[in-house]
Tab-separated table of C-alpha atoms in Angstrom:
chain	number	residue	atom	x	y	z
A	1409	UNK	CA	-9.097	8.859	7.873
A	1410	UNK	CA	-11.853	6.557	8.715
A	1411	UNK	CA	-9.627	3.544	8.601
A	1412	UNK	CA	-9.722	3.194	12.059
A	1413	UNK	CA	-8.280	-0.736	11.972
A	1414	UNK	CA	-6.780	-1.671	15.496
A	1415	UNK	CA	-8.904	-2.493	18.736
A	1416	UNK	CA	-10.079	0.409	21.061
A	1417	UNK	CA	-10.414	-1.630	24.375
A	1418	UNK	CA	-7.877	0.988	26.462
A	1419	UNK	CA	-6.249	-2.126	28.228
A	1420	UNK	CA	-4.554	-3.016	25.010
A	1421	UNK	CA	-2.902	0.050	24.940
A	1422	UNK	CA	-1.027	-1.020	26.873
A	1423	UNK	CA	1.712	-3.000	24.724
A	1424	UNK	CA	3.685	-6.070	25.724
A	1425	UNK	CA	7.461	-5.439	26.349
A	1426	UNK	CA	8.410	-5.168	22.928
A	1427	UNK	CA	5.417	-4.490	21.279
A	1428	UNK	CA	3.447	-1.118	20.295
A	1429	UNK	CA	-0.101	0.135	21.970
A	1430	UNK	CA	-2.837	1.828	19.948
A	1431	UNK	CA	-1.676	5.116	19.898
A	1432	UNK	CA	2.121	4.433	19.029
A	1433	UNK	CA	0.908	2.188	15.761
A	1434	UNK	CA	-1.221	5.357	14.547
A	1435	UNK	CA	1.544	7.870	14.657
A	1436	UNK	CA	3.484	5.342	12.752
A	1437	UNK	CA	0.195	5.602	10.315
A	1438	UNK	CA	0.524	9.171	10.765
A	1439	UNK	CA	4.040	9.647	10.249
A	1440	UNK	CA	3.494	7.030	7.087
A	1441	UNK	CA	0.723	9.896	5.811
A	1442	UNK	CA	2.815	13.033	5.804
A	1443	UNK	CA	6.172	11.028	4.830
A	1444	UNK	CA	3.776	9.611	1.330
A	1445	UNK	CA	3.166	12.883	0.407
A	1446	UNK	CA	5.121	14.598	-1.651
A	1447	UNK	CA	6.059	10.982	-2.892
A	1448	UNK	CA	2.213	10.935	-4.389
A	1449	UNK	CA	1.252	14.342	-4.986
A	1450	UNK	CA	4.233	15.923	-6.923
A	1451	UNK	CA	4.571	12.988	-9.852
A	1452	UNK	CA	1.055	14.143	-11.539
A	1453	UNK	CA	2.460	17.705	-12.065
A	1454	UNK	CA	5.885	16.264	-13.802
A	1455	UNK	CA	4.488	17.626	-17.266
A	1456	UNK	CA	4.765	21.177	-15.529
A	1457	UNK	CA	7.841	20.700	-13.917
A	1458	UNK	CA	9.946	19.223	-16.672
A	1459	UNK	CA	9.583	22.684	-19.231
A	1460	UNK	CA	11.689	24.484	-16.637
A	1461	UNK	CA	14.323	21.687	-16.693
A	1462	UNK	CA	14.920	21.792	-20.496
A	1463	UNK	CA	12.110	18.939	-21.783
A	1464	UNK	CA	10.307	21.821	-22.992
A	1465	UNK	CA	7.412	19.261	-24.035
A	1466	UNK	CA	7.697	16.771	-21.136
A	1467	UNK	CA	8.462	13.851	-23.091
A	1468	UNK	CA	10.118	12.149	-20.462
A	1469	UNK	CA	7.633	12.229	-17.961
A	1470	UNK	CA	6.125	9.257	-18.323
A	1471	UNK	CA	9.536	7.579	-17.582
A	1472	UNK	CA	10.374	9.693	-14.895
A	1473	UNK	CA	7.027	8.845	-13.135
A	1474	UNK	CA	8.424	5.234	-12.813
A	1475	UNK	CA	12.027	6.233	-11.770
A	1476	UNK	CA	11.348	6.363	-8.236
A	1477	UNK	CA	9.212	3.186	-8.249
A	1478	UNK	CA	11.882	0.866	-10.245
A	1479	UNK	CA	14.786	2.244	-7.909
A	1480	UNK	CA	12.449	1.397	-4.548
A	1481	UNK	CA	11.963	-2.278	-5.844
A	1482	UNK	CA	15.662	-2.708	-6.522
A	1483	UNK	CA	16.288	-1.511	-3.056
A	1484	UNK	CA	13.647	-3.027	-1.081
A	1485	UNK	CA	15.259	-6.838	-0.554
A	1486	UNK	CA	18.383	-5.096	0.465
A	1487	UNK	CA	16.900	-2.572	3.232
A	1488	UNK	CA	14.805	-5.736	4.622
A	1489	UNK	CA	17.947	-7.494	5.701
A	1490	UNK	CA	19.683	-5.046	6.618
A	1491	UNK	CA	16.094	-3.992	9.252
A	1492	UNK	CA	16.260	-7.679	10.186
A	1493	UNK	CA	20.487	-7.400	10.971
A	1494	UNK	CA	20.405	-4.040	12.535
A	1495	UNK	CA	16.895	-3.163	13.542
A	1496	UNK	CA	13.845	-2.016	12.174
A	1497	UNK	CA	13.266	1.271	14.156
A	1498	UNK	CA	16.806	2.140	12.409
A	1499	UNK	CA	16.391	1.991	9.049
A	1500	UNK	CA	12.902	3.089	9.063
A	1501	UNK	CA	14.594	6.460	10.058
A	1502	UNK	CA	16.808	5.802	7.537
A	1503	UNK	CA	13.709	5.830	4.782
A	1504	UNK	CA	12.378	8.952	6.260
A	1505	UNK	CA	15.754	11.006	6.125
A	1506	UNK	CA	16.722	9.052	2.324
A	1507	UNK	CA	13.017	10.570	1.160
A	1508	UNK	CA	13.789	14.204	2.986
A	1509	UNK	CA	17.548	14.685	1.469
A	1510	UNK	CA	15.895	13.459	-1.958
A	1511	UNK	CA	13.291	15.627	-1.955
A	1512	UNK	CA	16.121	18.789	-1.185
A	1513	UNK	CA	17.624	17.415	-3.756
A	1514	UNK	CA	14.984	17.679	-6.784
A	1515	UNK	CA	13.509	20.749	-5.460
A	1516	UNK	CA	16.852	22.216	-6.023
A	1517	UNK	CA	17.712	20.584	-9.200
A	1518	UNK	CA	18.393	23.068	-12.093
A	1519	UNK	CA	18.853	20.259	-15.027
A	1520	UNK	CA	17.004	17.178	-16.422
A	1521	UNK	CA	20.028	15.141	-15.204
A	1522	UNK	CA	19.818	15.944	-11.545
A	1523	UNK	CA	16.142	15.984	-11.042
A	1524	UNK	CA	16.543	12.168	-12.530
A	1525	UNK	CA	19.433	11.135	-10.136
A	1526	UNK	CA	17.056	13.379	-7.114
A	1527	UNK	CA	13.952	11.117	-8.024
A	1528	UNK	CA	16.698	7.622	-8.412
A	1529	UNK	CA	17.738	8.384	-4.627
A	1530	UNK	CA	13.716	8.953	-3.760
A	1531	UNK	CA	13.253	5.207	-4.719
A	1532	UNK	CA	16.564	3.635	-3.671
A	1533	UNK	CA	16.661	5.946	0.048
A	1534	UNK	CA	12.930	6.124	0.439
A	1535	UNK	CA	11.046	2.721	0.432
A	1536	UNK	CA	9.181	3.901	3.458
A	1537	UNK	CA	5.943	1.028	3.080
A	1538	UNK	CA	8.070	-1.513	3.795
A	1539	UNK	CA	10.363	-0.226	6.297
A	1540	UNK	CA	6.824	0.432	7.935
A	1541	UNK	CA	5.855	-2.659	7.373
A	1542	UNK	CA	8.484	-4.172	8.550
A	1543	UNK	CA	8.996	-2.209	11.853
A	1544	UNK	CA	4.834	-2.964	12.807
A	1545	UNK	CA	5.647	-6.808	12.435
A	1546	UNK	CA	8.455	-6.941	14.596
A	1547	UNK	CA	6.251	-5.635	17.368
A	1548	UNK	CA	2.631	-6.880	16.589
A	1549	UNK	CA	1.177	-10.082	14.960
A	1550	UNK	CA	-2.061	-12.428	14.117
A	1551	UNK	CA	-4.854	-9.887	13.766
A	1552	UNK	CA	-3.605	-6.808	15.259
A	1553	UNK	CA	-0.806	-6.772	12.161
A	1554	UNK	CA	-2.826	-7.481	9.705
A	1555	UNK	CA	-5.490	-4.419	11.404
A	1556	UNK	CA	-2.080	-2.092	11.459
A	1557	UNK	CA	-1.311	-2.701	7.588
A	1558	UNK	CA	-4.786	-2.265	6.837
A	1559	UNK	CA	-4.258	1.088	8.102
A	1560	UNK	CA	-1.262	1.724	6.160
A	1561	UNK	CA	-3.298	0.921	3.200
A	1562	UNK	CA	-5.606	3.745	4.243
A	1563	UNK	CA	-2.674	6.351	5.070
A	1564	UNK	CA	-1.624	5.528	1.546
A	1565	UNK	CA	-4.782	6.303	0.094
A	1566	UNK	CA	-5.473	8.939	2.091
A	1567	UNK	CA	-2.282	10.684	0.599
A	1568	UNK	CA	-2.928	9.877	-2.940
A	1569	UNK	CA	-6.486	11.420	-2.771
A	1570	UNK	CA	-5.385	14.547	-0.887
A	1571	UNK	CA	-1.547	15.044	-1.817
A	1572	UNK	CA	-2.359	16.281	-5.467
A	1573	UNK	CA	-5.111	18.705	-4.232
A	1574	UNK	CA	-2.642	20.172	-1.987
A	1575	UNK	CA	-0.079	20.869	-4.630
A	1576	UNK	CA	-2.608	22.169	-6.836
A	1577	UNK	CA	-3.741	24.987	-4.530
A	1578	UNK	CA	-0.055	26.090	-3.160
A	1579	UNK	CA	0.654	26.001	-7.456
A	1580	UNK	CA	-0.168	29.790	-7.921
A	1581	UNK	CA	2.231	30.737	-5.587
A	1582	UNK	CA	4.846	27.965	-5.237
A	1583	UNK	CA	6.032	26.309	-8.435
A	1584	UNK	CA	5.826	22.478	-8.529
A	1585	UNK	CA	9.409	21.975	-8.913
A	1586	UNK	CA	10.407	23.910	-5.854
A	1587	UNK	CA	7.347	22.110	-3.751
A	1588	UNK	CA	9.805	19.503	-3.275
A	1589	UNK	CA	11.868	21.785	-1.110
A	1590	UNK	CA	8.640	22.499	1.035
A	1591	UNK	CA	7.654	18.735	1.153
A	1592	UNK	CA	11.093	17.476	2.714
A	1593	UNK	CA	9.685	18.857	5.868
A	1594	UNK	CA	7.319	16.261	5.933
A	1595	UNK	CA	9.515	13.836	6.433
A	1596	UNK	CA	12.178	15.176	8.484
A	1597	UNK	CA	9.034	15.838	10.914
A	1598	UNK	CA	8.317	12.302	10.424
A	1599	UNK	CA	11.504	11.063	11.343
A	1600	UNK	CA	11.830	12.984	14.708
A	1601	UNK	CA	8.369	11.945	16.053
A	1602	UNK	CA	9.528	7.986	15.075
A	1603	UNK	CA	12.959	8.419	16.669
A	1604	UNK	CA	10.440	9.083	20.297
A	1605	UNK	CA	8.932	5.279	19.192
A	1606	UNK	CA	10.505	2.052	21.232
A	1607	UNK	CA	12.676	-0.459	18.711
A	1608	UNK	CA	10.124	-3.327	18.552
A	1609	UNK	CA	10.982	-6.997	20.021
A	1610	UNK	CA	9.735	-10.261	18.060
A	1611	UNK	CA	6.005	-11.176	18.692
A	1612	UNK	CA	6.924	-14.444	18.907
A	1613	UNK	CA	9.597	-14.106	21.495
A	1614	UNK	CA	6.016	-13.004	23.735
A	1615	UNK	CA	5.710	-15.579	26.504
A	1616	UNK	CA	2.468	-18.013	26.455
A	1617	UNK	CA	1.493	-15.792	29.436
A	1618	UNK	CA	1.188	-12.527	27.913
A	1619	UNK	CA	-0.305	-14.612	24.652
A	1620	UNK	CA	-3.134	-15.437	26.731
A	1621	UNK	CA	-3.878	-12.773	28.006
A	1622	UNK	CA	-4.172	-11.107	24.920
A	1623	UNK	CA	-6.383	-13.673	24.480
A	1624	UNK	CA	-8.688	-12.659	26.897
A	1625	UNK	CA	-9.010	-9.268	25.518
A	1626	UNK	CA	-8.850	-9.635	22.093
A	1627	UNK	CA	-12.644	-10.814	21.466
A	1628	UNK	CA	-13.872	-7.125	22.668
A	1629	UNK	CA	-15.546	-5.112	20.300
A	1630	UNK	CA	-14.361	-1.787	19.024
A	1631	UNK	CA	-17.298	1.080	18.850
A	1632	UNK	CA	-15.856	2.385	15.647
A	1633	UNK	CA	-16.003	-1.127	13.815
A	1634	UNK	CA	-18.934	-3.036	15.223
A	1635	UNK	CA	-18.504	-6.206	16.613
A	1636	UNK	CA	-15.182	-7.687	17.332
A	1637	UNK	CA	-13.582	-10.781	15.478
A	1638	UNK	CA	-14.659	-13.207	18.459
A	1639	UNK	CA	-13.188	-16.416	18.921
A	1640	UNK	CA	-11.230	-16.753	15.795
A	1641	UNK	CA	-9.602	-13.313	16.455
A	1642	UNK	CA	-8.597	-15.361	20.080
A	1643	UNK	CA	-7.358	-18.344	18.014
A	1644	UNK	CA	-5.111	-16.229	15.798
A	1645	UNK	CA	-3.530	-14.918	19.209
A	1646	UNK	CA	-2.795	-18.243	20.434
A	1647	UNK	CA	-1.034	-19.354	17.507
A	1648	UNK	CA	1.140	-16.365	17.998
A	1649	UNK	CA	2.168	-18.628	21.400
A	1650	UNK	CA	2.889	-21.474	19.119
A	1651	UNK	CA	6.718	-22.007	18.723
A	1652	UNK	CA	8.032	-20.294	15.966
A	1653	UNK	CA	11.636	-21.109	15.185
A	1654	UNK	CA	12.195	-21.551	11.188
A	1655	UNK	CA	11.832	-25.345	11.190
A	1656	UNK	CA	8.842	-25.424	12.987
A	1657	UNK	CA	5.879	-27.045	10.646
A	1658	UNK	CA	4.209	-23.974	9.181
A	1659	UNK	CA	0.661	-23.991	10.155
A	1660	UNK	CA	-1.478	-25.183	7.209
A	1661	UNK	CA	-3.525	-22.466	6.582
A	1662	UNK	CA	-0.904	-20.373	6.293
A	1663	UNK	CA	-0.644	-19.101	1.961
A	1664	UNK	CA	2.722	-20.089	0.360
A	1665	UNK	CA	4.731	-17.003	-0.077
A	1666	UNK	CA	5.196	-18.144	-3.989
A	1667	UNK	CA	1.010	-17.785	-4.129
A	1668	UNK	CA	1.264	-14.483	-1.835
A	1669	UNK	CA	3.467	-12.686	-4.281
A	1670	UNK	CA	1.611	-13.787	-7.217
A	1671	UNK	CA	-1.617	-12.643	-5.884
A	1672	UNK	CA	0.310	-9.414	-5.378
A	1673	UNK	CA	1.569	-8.607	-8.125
A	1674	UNK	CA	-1.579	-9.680	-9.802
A	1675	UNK	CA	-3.454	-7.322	-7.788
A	1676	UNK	CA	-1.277	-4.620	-8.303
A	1677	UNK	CA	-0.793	-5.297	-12.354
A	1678	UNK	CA	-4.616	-5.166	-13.118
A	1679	UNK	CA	-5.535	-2.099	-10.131
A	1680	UNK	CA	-2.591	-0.070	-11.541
A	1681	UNK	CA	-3.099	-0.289	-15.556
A	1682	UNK	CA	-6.047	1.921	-15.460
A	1683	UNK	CA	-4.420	4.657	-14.053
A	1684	UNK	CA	-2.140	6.960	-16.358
A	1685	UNK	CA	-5.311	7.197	-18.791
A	1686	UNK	CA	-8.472	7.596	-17.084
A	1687	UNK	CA	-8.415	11.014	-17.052
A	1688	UNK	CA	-7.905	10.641	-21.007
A	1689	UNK	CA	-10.512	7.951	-21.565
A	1690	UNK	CA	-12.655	10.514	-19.235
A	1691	UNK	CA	-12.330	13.594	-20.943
A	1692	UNK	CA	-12.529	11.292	-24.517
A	1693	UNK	CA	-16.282	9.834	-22.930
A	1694	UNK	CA	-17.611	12.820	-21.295
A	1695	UNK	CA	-16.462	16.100	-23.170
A	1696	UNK	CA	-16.256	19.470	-21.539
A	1697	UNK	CA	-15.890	17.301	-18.446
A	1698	UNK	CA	-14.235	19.488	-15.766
A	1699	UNK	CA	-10.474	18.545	-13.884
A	1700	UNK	CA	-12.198	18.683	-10.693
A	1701	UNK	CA	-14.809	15.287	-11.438
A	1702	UNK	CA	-11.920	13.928	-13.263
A	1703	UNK	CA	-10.126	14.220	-9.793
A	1704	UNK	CA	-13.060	12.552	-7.923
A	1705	UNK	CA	-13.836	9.793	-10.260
A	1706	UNK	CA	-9.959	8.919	-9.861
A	1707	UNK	CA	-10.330	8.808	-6.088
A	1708	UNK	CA	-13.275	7.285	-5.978
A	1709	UNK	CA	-11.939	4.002	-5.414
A	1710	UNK	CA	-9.530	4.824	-2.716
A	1711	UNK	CA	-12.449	7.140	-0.735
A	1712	UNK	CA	-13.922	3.645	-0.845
A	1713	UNK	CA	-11.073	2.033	0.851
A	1714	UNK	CA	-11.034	4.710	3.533
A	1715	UNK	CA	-14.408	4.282	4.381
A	1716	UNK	CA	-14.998	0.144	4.260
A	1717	UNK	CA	-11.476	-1.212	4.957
A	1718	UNK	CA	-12.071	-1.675	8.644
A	1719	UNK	CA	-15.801	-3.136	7.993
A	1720	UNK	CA	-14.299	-5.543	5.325
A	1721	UNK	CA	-10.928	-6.545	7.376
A	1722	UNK	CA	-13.822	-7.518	10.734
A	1723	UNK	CA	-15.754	-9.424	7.564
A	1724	UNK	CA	-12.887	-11.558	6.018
A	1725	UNK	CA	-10.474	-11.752	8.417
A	1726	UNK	CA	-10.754	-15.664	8.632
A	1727	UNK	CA	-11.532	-16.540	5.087
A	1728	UNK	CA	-9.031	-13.940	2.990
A	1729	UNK	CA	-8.706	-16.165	-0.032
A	1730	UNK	CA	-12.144	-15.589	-0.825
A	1731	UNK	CA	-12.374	-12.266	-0.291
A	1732	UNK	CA	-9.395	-11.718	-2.515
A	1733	UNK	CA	-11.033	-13.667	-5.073
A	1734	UNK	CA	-14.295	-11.368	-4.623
A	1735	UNK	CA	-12.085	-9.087	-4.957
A	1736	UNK	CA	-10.529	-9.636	-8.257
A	1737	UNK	CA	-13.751	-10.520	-9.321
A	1738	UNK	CA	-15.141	-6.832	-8.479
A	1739	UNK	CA	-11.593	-5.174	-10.352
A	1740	UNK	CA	-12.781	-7.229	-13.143
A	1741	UNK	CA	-16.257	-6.100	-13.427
A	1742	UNK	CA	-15.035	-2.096	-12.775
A	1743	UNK	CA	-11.963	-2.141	-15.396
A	1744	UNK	CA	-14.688	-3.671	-17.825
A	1745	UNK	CA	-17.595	-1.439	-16.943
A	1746	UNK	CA	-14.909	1.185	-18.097
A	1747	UNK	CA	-14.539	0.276	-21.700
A	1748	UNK	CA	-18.336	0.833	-22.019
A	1749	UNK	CA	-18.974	3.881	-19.963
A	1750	UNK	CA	-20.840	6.579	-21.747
A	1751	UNK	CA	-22.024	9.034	-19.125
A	1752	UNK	CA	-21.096	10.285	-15.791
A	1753	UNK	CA	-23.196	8.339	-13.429
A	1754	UNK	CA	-21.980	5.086	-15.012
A	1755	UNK	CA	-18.239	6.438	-14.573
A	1756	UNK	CA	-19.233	6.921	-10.816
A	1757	UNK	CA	-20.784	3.038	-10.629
A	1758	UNK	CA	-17.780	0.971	-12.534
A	1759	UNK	CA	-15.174	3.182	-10.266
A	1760	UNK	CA	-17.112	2.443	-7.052
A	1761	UNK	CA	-17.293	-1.579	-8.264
A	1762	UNK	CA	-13.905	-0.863	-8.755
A	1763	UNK	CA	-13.590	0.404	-5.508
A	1764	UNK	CA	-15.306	-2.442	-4.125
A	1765	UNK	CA	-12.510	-4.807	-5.739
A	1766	UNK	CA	-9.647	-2.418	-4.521
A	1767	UNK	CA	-11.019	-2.921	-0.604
A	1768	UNK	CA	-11.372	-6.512	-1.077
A	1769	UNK	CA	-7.875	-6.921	-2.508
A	1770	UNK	CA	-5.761	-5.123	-0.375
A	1771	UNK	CA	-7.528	-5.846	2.937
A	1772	UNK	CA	-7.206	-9.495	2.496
A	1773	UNK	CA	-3.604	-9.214	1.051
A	1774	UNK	CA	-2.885	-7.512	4.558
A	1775	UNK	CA	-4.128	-10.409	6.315
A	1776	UNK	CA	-2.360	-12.671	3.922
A	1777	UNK	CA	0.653	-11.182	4.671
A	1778	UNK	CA	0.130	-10.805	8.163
A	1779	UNK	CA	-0.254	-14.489	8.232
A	1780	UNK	CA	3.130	-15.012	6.319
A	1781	UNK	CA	4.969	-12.862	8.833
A	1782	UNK	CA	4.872	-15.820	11.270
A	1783	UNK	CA	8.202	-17.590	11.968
A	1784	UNK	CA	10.091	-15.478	9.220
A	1785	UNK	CA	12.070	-12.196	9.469
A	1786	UNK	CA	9.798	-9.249	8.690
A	1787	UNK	CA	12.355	-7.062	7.169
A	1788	UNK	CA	13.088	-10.020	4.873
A	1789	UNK	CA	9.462	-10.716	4.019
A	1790	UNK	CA	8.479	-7.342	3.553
A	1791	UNK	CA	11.362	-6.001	1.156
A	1792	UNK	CA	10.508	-8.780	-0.703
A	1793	UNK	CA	7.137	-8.151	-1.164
A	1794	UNK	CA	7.374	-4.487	-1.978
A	1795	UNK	CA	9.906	-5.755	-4.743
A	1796	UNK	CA	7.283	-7.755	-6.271
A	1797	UNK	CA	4.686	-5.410	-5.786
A	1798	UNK	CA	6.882	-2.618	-7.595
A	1799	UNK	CA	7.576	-4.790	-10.066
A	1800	UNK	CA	3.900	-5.037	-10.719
A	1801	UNK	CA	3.020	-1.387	-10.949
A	1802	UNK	CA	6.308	-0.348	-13.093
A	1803	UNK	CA	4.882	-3.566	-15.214
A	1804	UNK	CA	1.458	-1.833	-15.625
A	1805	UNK	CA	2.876	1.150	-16.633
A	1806	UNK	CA	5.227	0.083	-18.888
A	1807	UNK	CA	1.725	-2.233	-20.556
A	1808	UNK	CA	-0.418	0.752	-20.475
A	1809	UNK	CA	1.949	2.866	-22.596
A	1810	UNK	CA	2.084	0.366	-25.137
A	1811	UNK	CA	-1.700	-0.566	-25.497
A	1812	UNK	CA	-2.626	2.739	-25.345
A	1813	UNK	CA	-0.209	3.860	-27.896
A	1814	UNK	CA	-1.226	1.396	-30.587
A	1815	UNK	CA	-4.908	0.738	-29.250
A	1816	UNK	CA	-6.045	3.701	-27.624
A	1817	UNK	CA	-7.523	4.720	-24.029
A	1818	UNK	CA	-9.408	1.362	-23.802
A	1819	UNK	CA	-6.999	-0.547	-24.193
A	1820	UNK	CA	-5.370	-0.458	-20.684
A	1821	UNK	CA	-8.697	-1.324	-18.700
A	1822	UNK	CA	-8.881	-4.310	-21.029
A	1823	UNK	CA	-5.673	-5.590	-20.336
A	1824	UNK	CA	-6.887	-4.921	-16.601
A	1825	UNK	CA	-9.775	-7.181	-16.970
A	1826	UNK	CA	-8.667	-9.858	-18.423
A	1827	UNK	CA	-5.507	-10.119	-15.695
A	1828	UNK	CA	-8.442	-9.685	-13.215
A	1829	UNK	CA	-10.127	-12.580	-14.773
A	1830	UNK	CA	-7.496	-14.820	-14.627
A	1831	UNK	CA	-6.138	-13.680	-10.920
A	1832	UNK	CA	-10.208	-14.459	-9.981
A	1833	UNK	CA	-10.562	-17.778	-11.104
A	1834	UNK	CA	-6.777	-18.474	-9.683
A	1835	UNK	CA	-7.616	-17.170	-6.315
A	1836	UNK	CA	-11.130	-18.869	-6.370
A	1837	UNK	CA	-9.286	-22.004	-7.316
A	1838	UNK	CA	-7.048	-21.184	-4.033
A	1839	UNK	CA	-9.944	-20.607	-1.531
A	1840	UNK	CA	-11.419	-23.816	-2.747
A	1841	UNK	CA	-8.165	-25.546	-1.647
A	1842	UNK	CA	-7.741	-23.501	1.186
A	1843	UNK	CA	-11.209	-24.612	2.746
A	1844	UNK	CA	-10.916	-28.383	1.901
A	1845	UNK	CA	-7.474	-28.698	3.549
A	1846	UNK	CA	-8.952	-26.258	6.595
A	1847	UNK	CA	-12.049	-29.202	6.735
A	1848	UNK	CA	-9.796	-32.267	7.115
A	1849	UNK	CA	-7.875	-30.141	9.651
């Protein structure tokens, strides 16, 4: 991955008591990779698996591709408070061995009825992004979180390019169905190599001392990402030394968390609706198009991701309202450049701009968040916001089946665009606010 988003400087690596160095916070991205994919690579190949279970015509595969994602919403509030009561480390390992005995599970399912309850447990047990979440901001904050869920975006995308590829070339020689028995090695590994990671301590609880220091160090550039955030990277550490018991004043740049889950599931809603039938509207504008440039123009946009997120994190870091309004603004333009597309090289152009908007968005929601982590209970926070973010994608899903089914392939993208629309002027609305109140501050 090329989403190389935390700071290189080797005296960082060293973490404060508590906290997590460099290395530690990529094999958490690494363990995040292997543990996503049979999660994202096995749900495309449903319509082959389902025959051998009975639904000899896969009729229920579009529901069962949302199974997994419903159940992990429900769950995620629950698994939060339970990180925040117990510990994080804990029930992160408890998301990695939920997804590994699910995964036994389907692969050894021999009816419709068990594969379903296999893939309910995958979304209730699993619910590994936010665990992950959850577990970085108990050890990291200011910059360096929002840097370390950057690169969780990228594992994720990462896996959802390559997982599908994978399964497709073990096919010929290992069914689908019993891939799931292969993938719940994945993470099982996962789980050991996190069980060798430290249970992280509160940022906050940091004293002033270490604070400044980081300070000191945080302004040095990193080789891979050009030059370093500067001052206003330093001035997000100190606030980390600012006193952060709950009824503290909340700092007044900070977003709402009613705006930060609407911007969320927003995001999510109008990236997400285009998915289930572009390779339909593909094949519809481009016959005798081949499965293999359906497969690239479908991970176009999240190649993009992998190779800008860093770039664009170092760019908006201190102004992440507008860059999630830019970033709307691009999904908008992309989801409508679909409904007009005609050839291949204009398929490649709306899916980079959509690509473009898909950086934007989910860079600048990491910072968002990062900045809402501050005086709250990550668990908390971050079960909360998968739930909404769920909730967003099964709501896509369940929209694009219905548009598409009395409207046709079109239809979803534009639904997408004009939820983009209205998300863009909202969040440019936002960062108008946002830099009038930061002015009389």
């Amino acid at each position: 991955m090329t989403v190389d988003a935390l700071p290189r400087p080797s005296e960082r690596d060293t973490a404060a008591p508590g906290g997590l160095g460099r290395r530690q916070v990529h094999a958490v991205a690494a363990c995040y990779f292997v543990a996503s994919f049979a999660a994202l690579g096995l749900p495309p190949y449903l319509t082959t698996i389902l025959p051998g279970l009975g639904d000899q015509q896969g009729r229920w595969a579009g529901v069962l591709y949302i199974v997994p994602t419903v159940f992990s919403a429900l769950g995620a509030p629950m698994w939060g408070r339970l990180a925040d009561r117990y510990g994080r480390k804990r029930l992160l390992l408890r998301a990695q061995l939920g997804l590994a005995v699910s995964f036994l599970l389907a692969g050894a399912a021999d009816s419709l009825t068990a594969f379903t309850l296999a893939l309910v447990l995958q979304g209730f047990l699993g619910g590994t992004f936010a665990a992950t979440n959850g577990y970085l901001a108990a050890a990291l904050d200011g910059a360096r979180l929002s840097r370390a869920l950057t690169l969780m975006q990228g594992s994720a995308r990462a896996a959802l390019v390559a997982a599908p590829i994978l399964v497709g070339v073990l096919s010929p020689w290992i069914d689908p169905h019993r891939q799931y028995l292969l993938m719940a090695v994945l993470p099982l590994t996962a789980a050991v190599f996190l069980s060798l990671l430290p249970e992280p301590g509160r940022p906050g609880a940091r004293t002033t001392a270490e604070n400044a220091a980081e300070v000191g160090t945080a302004s040095e550039p990193d080789p891979a990402l050009g030059p370093g955030p500067g001052s206003a990277t330093a001035a997000a550490a100190t606030s980390a030394a600012a006193p952060t018991d709950a009824t503290a004043d909340e700092p007044t740049s900070r977003t709402p968390l009613r705006v930060l889950y609407g911007l969320e599931f927003a995001f999510v809603f109008a990236t997400i609706i285009s998915f289930p039938y572009l390779i339909s509207l593909a094949e519809e504008r481009l016959p005798g198009v081949s499965g293999t440039t359906t497969g690239v123009l479908f991970a176009l946009p999240h190649l993009c991701y992998l190779a800008f997120a860093a770039r664009t994190h170092t760019a908006f870091l201190h102004r992440p309202h507008t860059g999630i309004a830019l970033g709307f603004g691009f999904v908008a333009l992309g989801l409508a450049g679909h409904a007009v597309a005609d050839s291949l090289p204009a398929f490649v152009a709306v899916r980079l701009l959509l690509g473009a908007g898909l950086t934007l968005g989910l860079v600048c929601l990491s910072v968002l968040a990062a900045e809402a982590c501050r005086g709250r209970a990550p668990g908390r926070l971050f079960g909360s916001l998968e739930f909404v973010s769920k909730g967003g994608a099964v709501a896509a899903g369940a929209v694009a089946a219905l548009v598409n089914g009395r409207f046709g392939a079109t239809s979803p993208v534009l639904v997408g665009t004009a939820a983009a629309l209205l998300a863009a002027v909202a969040a440019t609305a936002l960062s108008s606010h946002s830099r009038q109140r930061w002015s009389r501050t």
